[in-house]
Coordinates of C-alpha atoms in Angstrom, one line a residue:
M7 CA 4.1 -34.1 26.8
R8 CA 4.2 -30.3 26.5
E9 CA 1.8 -28.3 24.5
F10 CA 4.4 -27.4 21.7
D11 CA 5.5 -31.0 21.6
F12 CA 1.8 -32.1 21.1
I13 CA 1.2 -29.6 18.3
K14 CA 4.4 -30.8 16.6
A15 CA 3.5 -34.4 16.9
I16 CA 0.0 -33.9 15.3
S17 CA 1.3 -31.8 12.5
K18 CA 3.8 -34.5 11.4
K19 CA 0.9 -36.9 11.3
K20 CA -1.1 -34.7 8.9
S21 CA 1.6 -33.7 6.3
V22 CA -0.6 -34.4 3.1
F23 CA -3.6 -32.4 2.4
F24 CA -6.6 -33.8 0.3
N25 CA -7.9 -30.1 -0.4
P26 CA -6.1 -26.8 -1.3
V27 CA -4.3 -25.4 1.8
I28 CA -2.0 -22.4 1.9
K29 CA -1.2 -22.7 5.6
G30 CA -2.1 -25.4 7.9
I31 CA -1.0 -26.2 11.5
G32 CA 1.5 -23.8 13.1
D33 CA 0.1 -20.3 12.8
D34 CA -2.5 -18.2 14.5
C35 CA -4.9 -19.4 11.7
A36 CA -5.2 -21.8 8.9
I37 CA -5.1 -20.0 5.5
L38 CA -7.2 -21.4 2.6
P39 CA -7.6 -20.1 -0.9
F40 CA -10.9 -18.2 -1.3
N41 CA -11.1 -15.9 -4.3
D42 CA -9.0 -13.8 -6.7
T43 CA -8.6 -11.1 -4.2
H44 CA -8.8 -12.7 -0.7
D45 CA -7.7 -15.8 1.2
M46 CA -9.9 -17.3 4.0
I47 CA -8.4 -17.6 7.5
I48 CA -9.9 -19.8 10.2
T49 CA -9.1 -20.1 14.0
A50 CA -10.6 -21.9 17.0
D51 CA -10.0 -21.4 20.7
S52 CA -11.4 -22.9 23.7
L53 CA -11.9 -21.4 27.2
C54 CA -12.5 -23.8 30.1
E55 CA -13.7 -22.8 33.7
G56 CA -10.9 -23.1 36.3
V57 CA -8.3 -22.9 33.7
H58 CA -8.9 -19.7 31.6
F59 CA -11.4 -18.1 34.0
K60 CA -13.0 -18.3 37.4
K61 CA -16.7 -17.4 37.9
S62 CA -15.6 -15.4 41.1
Y63 CA -13.7 -13.1 38.9
F64 CA -15.7 -12.8 35.7
S65 CA -19.3 -11.9 35.3
P66 CA -21.1 -14.2 32.8
W67 CA -21.0 -11.3 30.1
Q68 CA -17.3 -11.1 30.5
I69 CA -16.8 -14.8 30.2
G70 CA -18.8 -14.8 26.8
A71 CA -17.1 -11.6 25.6
K72 CA -13.5 -12.9 26.4
S73 CA -14.3 -16.2 24.5
M74 CA -15.1 -14.3 21.4
A75 CA -12.3 -11.8 21.8
V76 CA -9.4 -14.2 21.9
N77 CA -10.5 -15.8 18.6
I78 CA -10.9 -12.2 17.1
S79 CA -7.3 -11.7 18.3
D80 CA -6.0 -14.5 16.2
I81 CA -7.7 -13.2 13.1
C82 CA -6.2 -9.7 13.7
A83 CA -2.7 -11.1 14.3
M84 CA -2.8 -12.3 10.6
G85 CA -4.2 -8.7 9.5
G86 CA -7.5 -10.2 8.6
I87 CA -11.1 -9.1 8.9
P88 CA -13.4 -11.5 11.0
K89 CA -16.7 -12.5 9.2
Y90 CA -18.2 -15.4 10.7
A91 CA -18.2 -17.6 13.9
V92 CA -19.4 -21.0 15.1
V93 CA -20.1 -21.2 19.0
C94 CA -20.0 -24.4 21.1
I95 CA -21.0 -24.1 24.7
G96 CA -21.1 -26.7 27.5
F97 CA -22.3 -25.9 30.9
P98 CA -23.5 -27.8 34.1
G99 CA -27.3 -28.6 34.0
K100 CA -27.8 -26.6 37.2
T101 CA -26.6 -23.4 35.6
G102 CA -29.4 -20.6 35.8
D103 CA -31.1 -19.5 32.7
K104 CA -30.2 -15.9 33.5
Y105 CA -26.5 -16.8 33.7
I106 CA -26.5 -18.6 30.4
E107 CA -28.4 -15.7 28.7
M108 CA -25.7 -13.2 29.9
M109 CA -22.9 -15.3 28.9
Y110 CA -24.2 -15.6 25.4
S111 CA -25.0 -11.9 25.3
G112 CA -21.4 -11.3 25.8
I113 CA -20.4 -13.6 23.0
A114 CA -23.0 -12.0 20.6
D115 CA -22.4 -8.3 21.7
F116 CA -18.6 -8.6 21.1
A117 CA -19.3 -10.4 17.8
E118 CA -21.5 -7.5 16.8
N119 CA -18.7 -5.1 17.6
Y120 CA -16.7 -6.4 14.8
G121 CA -19.5 -7.2 12.3
I122 CA -19.3 -11.0 12.9
D123 CA -22.3 -13.2 12.1
I124 CA -22.8 -16.2 14.3
I125 CA -23.9 -18.9 11.9
G126 CA -24.2 -22.0 14.2
G127 CA -22.8 -24.2 16.8
D128 CA -23.8 -26.7 19.6
T129 CA -24.8 -26.8 23.2
I130 CA -24.0 -29.6 25.5
S131 CA -24.0 -30.6 29.2
S132 CA -20.7 -30.3 30.8
P133 CA -19.2 -30.6 34.4
Q134 CA -17.9 -27.0 34.1
I135 CA -18.5 -24.1 31.6
N136 CA -16.6 -24.7 28.2
I137 CA -16.8 -22.4 25.4
T138 CA -15.3 -23.2 22.0
I139 CA -15.5 -20.7 19.2
T140 CA -14.3 -21.0 15.5
V141 CA -14.1 -17.6 13.7
I142 CA -13.6 -17.4 10.0
G143 CA -12.1 -14.3 8.3
L144 CA -10.8 -12.8 5.1
V145 CA -7.3 -11.3 4.4
E146 CA -5.9 -9.8 1.3
K147 CA -4.6 -12.6 -1.1
S148 CA -1.0 -13.7 -0.2
M149 CA -0.7 -10.7 2.4
A150 CA -1.6 -12.6 5.7
L151 CA 0.9 -11.8 8.4
R152 CA 2.4 -15.1 9.4
R153 CA 4.9 -16.5 11.9
D154 CA 7.2 -18.0 9.5
G155 CA 8.7 -15.0 7.8
A156 CA 11.1 -13.7 10.7
K157 CA 14.7 -13.4 9.2
A158 CA 18.0 -13.1 11.2
G159 CA 18.8 -9.4 11.8
D160 CA 15.1 -8.5 12.1
K161 CA 14.2 -6.1 15.0
I162 CA 11.4 -7.5 17.4
F163 CA 8.6 -5.2 18.2
V164 CA 5.4 -5.4 20.5
T165 CA 2.4 -3.1 20.7
G166 CA 1.1 -1.7 23.9
F167 CA 2.3 -3.0 27.4
L168 CA 3.2 -6.5 28.4
G169 CA 2.5 -8.1 31.8
D170 CA -0.6 -6.2 32.6
S171 CA -2.9 -9.1 32.3
H172 CA -0.7 -11.3 34.6
A173 CA -0.6 -8.5 37.1
G174 CA -4.3 -8.1 37.0
L175 CA -4.6 -11.7 37.9
K176 CA -2.3 -11.5 40.8
V177 CA -4.6 -8.8 42.2
L178 CA -7.7 -10.8 41.7
A179 CA -6.3 -13.9 43.1
R180 CA -5.4 -11.8 46.3
K181 CA -8.4 -9.5 46.5
G182 CA -11.2 -11.2 44.5
N183 CA -13.8 -8.5 44.1
K184 CA -12.7 -6.3 46.9
K185 CA -12.2 -2.6 46.3
L186 CA -9.1 -1.9 44.0
R187 CA -6.5 0.7 44.5
D188 CA -6.2 3.2 41.6
Y189 CA -3.0 1.5 40.0
E190 CA -4.8 -1.9 40.1
Y191 CA -7.7 -0.9 38.1
L192 CA -6.2 -1.0 34.5
P193 CA -4.4 -4.4 34.8
V194 CA -7.4 -6.0 36.3
K195 CA -9.5 -4.6 33.5
K196 CA -7.0 -5.9 31.0
H197 CA -7.2 -9.4 32.4
L198 CA -11.1 -9.4 32.4
A199 CA -11.7 -7.7 29.1
V200 CA -9.5 -8.6 26.1
S201 CA -9.1 -6.0 23.3
P202 CA -7.8 -7.4 20.0
R203 CA -5.5 -5.2 18.2
F204 CA -7.6 -4.9 15.0
F205 CA -6.6 -1.4 13.7
E206 CA -2.9 -1.9 14.6
A207 CA -2.9 -5.2 12.7
R208 CA -4.5 -3.8 9.7
A209 CA -2.0 -1.0 9.6
L210 CA 0.8 -3.4 9.9
L211 CA -0.4 -5.4 7.0
Q212 CA -0.9 -2.3 4.8
S213 CA 2.6 -1.1 5.7
G214 CA 4.1 -4.0 3.8
L215 CA 7.1 -3.8 6.3
V216 CA 6.3 -6.7 8.7
N217 CA 8.1 -10.0 8.3
S218 CA 6.3 -12.0 10.9
C219 CA 3.5 -11.5 13.4
M220 CA 1.4 -13.2 16.1
D221 CA -0.6 -12.1 19.1
V222 CA 0.8 -12.5 22.5
S223 CA -1.3 -15.0 24.4
D224 CA 1.2 -16.9 26.4
G225 CA 3.9 -14.3 27.2
I226 CA 6.5 -12.9 24.9
I227 CA 9.0 -15.6 25.6
S228 CA 6.7 -18.4 24.8
D229 CA 5.3 -16.6 21.6
I230 CA 8.6 -15.5 20.1
T231 CA 9.7 -19.2 20.5
R232 CA 6.7 -20.1 18.2
I233 CA 7.8 -17.5 15.6
C234 CA 11.3 -18.9 15.7
D235 CA 10.2 -22.3 15.4
E236 CA 8.3 -21.6 12.3
S237 CA 11.0 -19.3 10.8
G238 CA 14.0 -21.5 11.8
T239 CA 15.6 -18.7 13.7
G240 CA 16.4 -17.8 17.4
A241 CA 16.0 -14.5 19.3
V242 CA 17.4 -12.3 21.9
I243 CA 14.8 -10.4 24.0
Y244 CA 16.1 -7.2 25.7
A245 CA 14.4 -7.4 29.3
D246 CA 15.3 -3.8 30.0
N247 CA 13.4 -2.6 26.9
L248 CA 10.2 -4.4 27.7
P249 CA 7.1 -2.0 27.8
V250 CA 5.9 -2.5 31.3
S251 CA 3.3 -0.2 32.8
Y252 CA 3.7 1.7 36.1
S253 CA 0.6 -0.2 37.4
A254 CA 2.3 -3.6 36.6
L255 CA 5.6 -2.3 38.3
K256 CA 3.6 -1.3 41.4
I257 CA 1.9 -4.6 41.6
G258 CA 5.1 -6.4 41.2
A259 CA 6.5 -4.4 43.9
D260 CA 3.5 -5.3 46.2
N261 CA 4.2 -9.1 45.6
H262 CA 8.0 -8.6 45.9
E263 CA 8.4 -9.7 42.3
D264 CA 10.2 -8.3 39.2
A265 CA 7.4 -7.2 36.9
A266 CA 9.6 -7.9 34.0
G267 CA 8.9 -11.6 34.8
Y268 CA 5.2 -10.7 34.3
A269 CA 6.1 -9.4 30.8
L270 CA 8.3 -12.3 29.9
Y271 CA 6.3 -15.2 31.0
G272 CA 2.8 -13.9 32.0
G273 CA 0.1 -14.5 29.4
E274 CA -3.2 -13.1 27.9
D275 CA -1.9 -9.5 27.0
Y276 CA -3.2 -10.2 23.4
E277 CA -0.8 -7.4 22.0
L278 CA 0.9 -7.9 18.7
L279 CA 4.5 -9.4 18.5
F280 CA 6.1 -8.7 15.1
T281 CA 9.4 -8.3 13.3
V282 CA 10.8 -5.8 10.9
A283 CA 13.9 -6.0 8.8
E284 CA 16.7 -3.7 10.1
K285 CA 16.8 -1.8 6.7
N286 CA 13.2 -0.8 7.1
I287 CA 13.3 0.2 10.7
A288 CA 13.3 4.1 9.9
K289 CA 10.5 3.7 7.3
F290 CA 8.6 1.7 9.9
M291 CA 9.0 4.1 12.7
K292 CA 7.7 7.0 10.4
F293 CA 4.8 4.8 9.3
A294 CA 3.9 3.8 13.0
A295 CA 4.0 7.4 14.0
L296 CA 1.6 8.6 11.3
N297 CA -0.8 5.5 11.8
C298 CA -0.8 5.7 15.7
V299 CA 0.8 2.3 16.2
N300 CA 2.3 2.3 19.6
A301 CA 5.2 -0.3 19.4
S302 CA 8.4 -0.9 21.3
Q303 CA 11.4 -2.5 20.0
T304 CA 12.2 -5.4 22.4
G305 CA 14.8 -7.6 20.7
V306 CA 16.4 -9.0 17.7
I307 CA 16.0 -12.1 15.7
T308 CA 19.2 -14.3 15.4
G309 CA 20.5 -16.9 13.0
K310 CA 21.4 -19.1 15.8
K311 CA 18.5 -21.2 17.3
G312 CA 17.5 -20.7 20.9
I313 CA 15.8 -18.0 22.9
Y314 CA 18.0 -15.7 25.1
I315 CA 17.2 -12.9 27.4
K316 CA 19.5 -9.9 27.8
Q317 CA 19.2 -8.0 31.1
G318 CA 21.8 -5.4 31.8
A319 CA 25.1 -6.7 30.6
K320 CA 24.2 -10.4 31.1
I321 CA 22.6 -12.8 28.5
H322 CA 21.1 -16.1 29.6
K323 CA 18.9 -18.8 28.0
E324 CA 15.1 -18.5 28.6
D325 CA 13.7 -20.6 31.4
N326 CA 11.2 -22.9 29.7
K327 CA 9.9 -24.0 32.9
K328 CA 8.4 -20.7 33.4
I329 CA 6.5 -20.9 30.1
W330 CA 2.8 -21.7 30.5
N331 CA 2.0 -25.3 29.5
H332 CA -1.5 -26.7 29.4
F333 CA -0.2 -30.4 30.1

């Protein structure tokens, strides 16, 4: 069973709620009613040694920081403000005290940067390092940036560059901790240190011009699929318009690979993927320029279901075998 299929299966089994729920399974965060001015948003992510990180690449502080950052990114993707966190950590009994302290320092330091209070959690023995964090945030009432609002004709945008994190992983897999060349430094840094797009997301929410949004954690093809599934739409991604950095292009050339593939199917960029109605494009571009939101138009939402890639004059269906799948 693929990851998407598993999520669909469990969401069908839980279709009736006993408590007030605005949005349950299917978005970056669950949305719950909170008060007259704000909704509560809740997310949880797990990082597992050997799947999400290798100790040979990451320092213990970086492991902790990344585990907090990926959760904050989910809160940001909905335009929210993170407030509280619950941290659960598992590690082998032979792990040194200093290593554990540095790992938790990464979690705590990153939380402090965003004004998050760590209010509880659990610690267990585990065959390898596992960190699961739940983050609770707030967002203005009925204003959360959701996945299910994309409409046919919407233009697809993404912030920053895509493919850098995957390019950085390519370098680390080949070189480990050996000396990096100048153009390898930034992609490696992006893989090791996640930077949630907090200010950009808040700007997008305040613009009132965004129909759908999520963060890019598994590659643009995988994640636009999630937006389209929730919205009942399809999409065409313009491969030639993907924002790929010079560094990723160079690393792709080093590996005899097309760096566009890193952007399409590589993960862990944690940029924002969002859609804007065609009639609002001029207004949005002016807003983005005034608010320093660096975004590239990379495709269009269609009424016909299915995800397609346009490269040059050719259009072909995406290759779902290239999409990251945990199972």
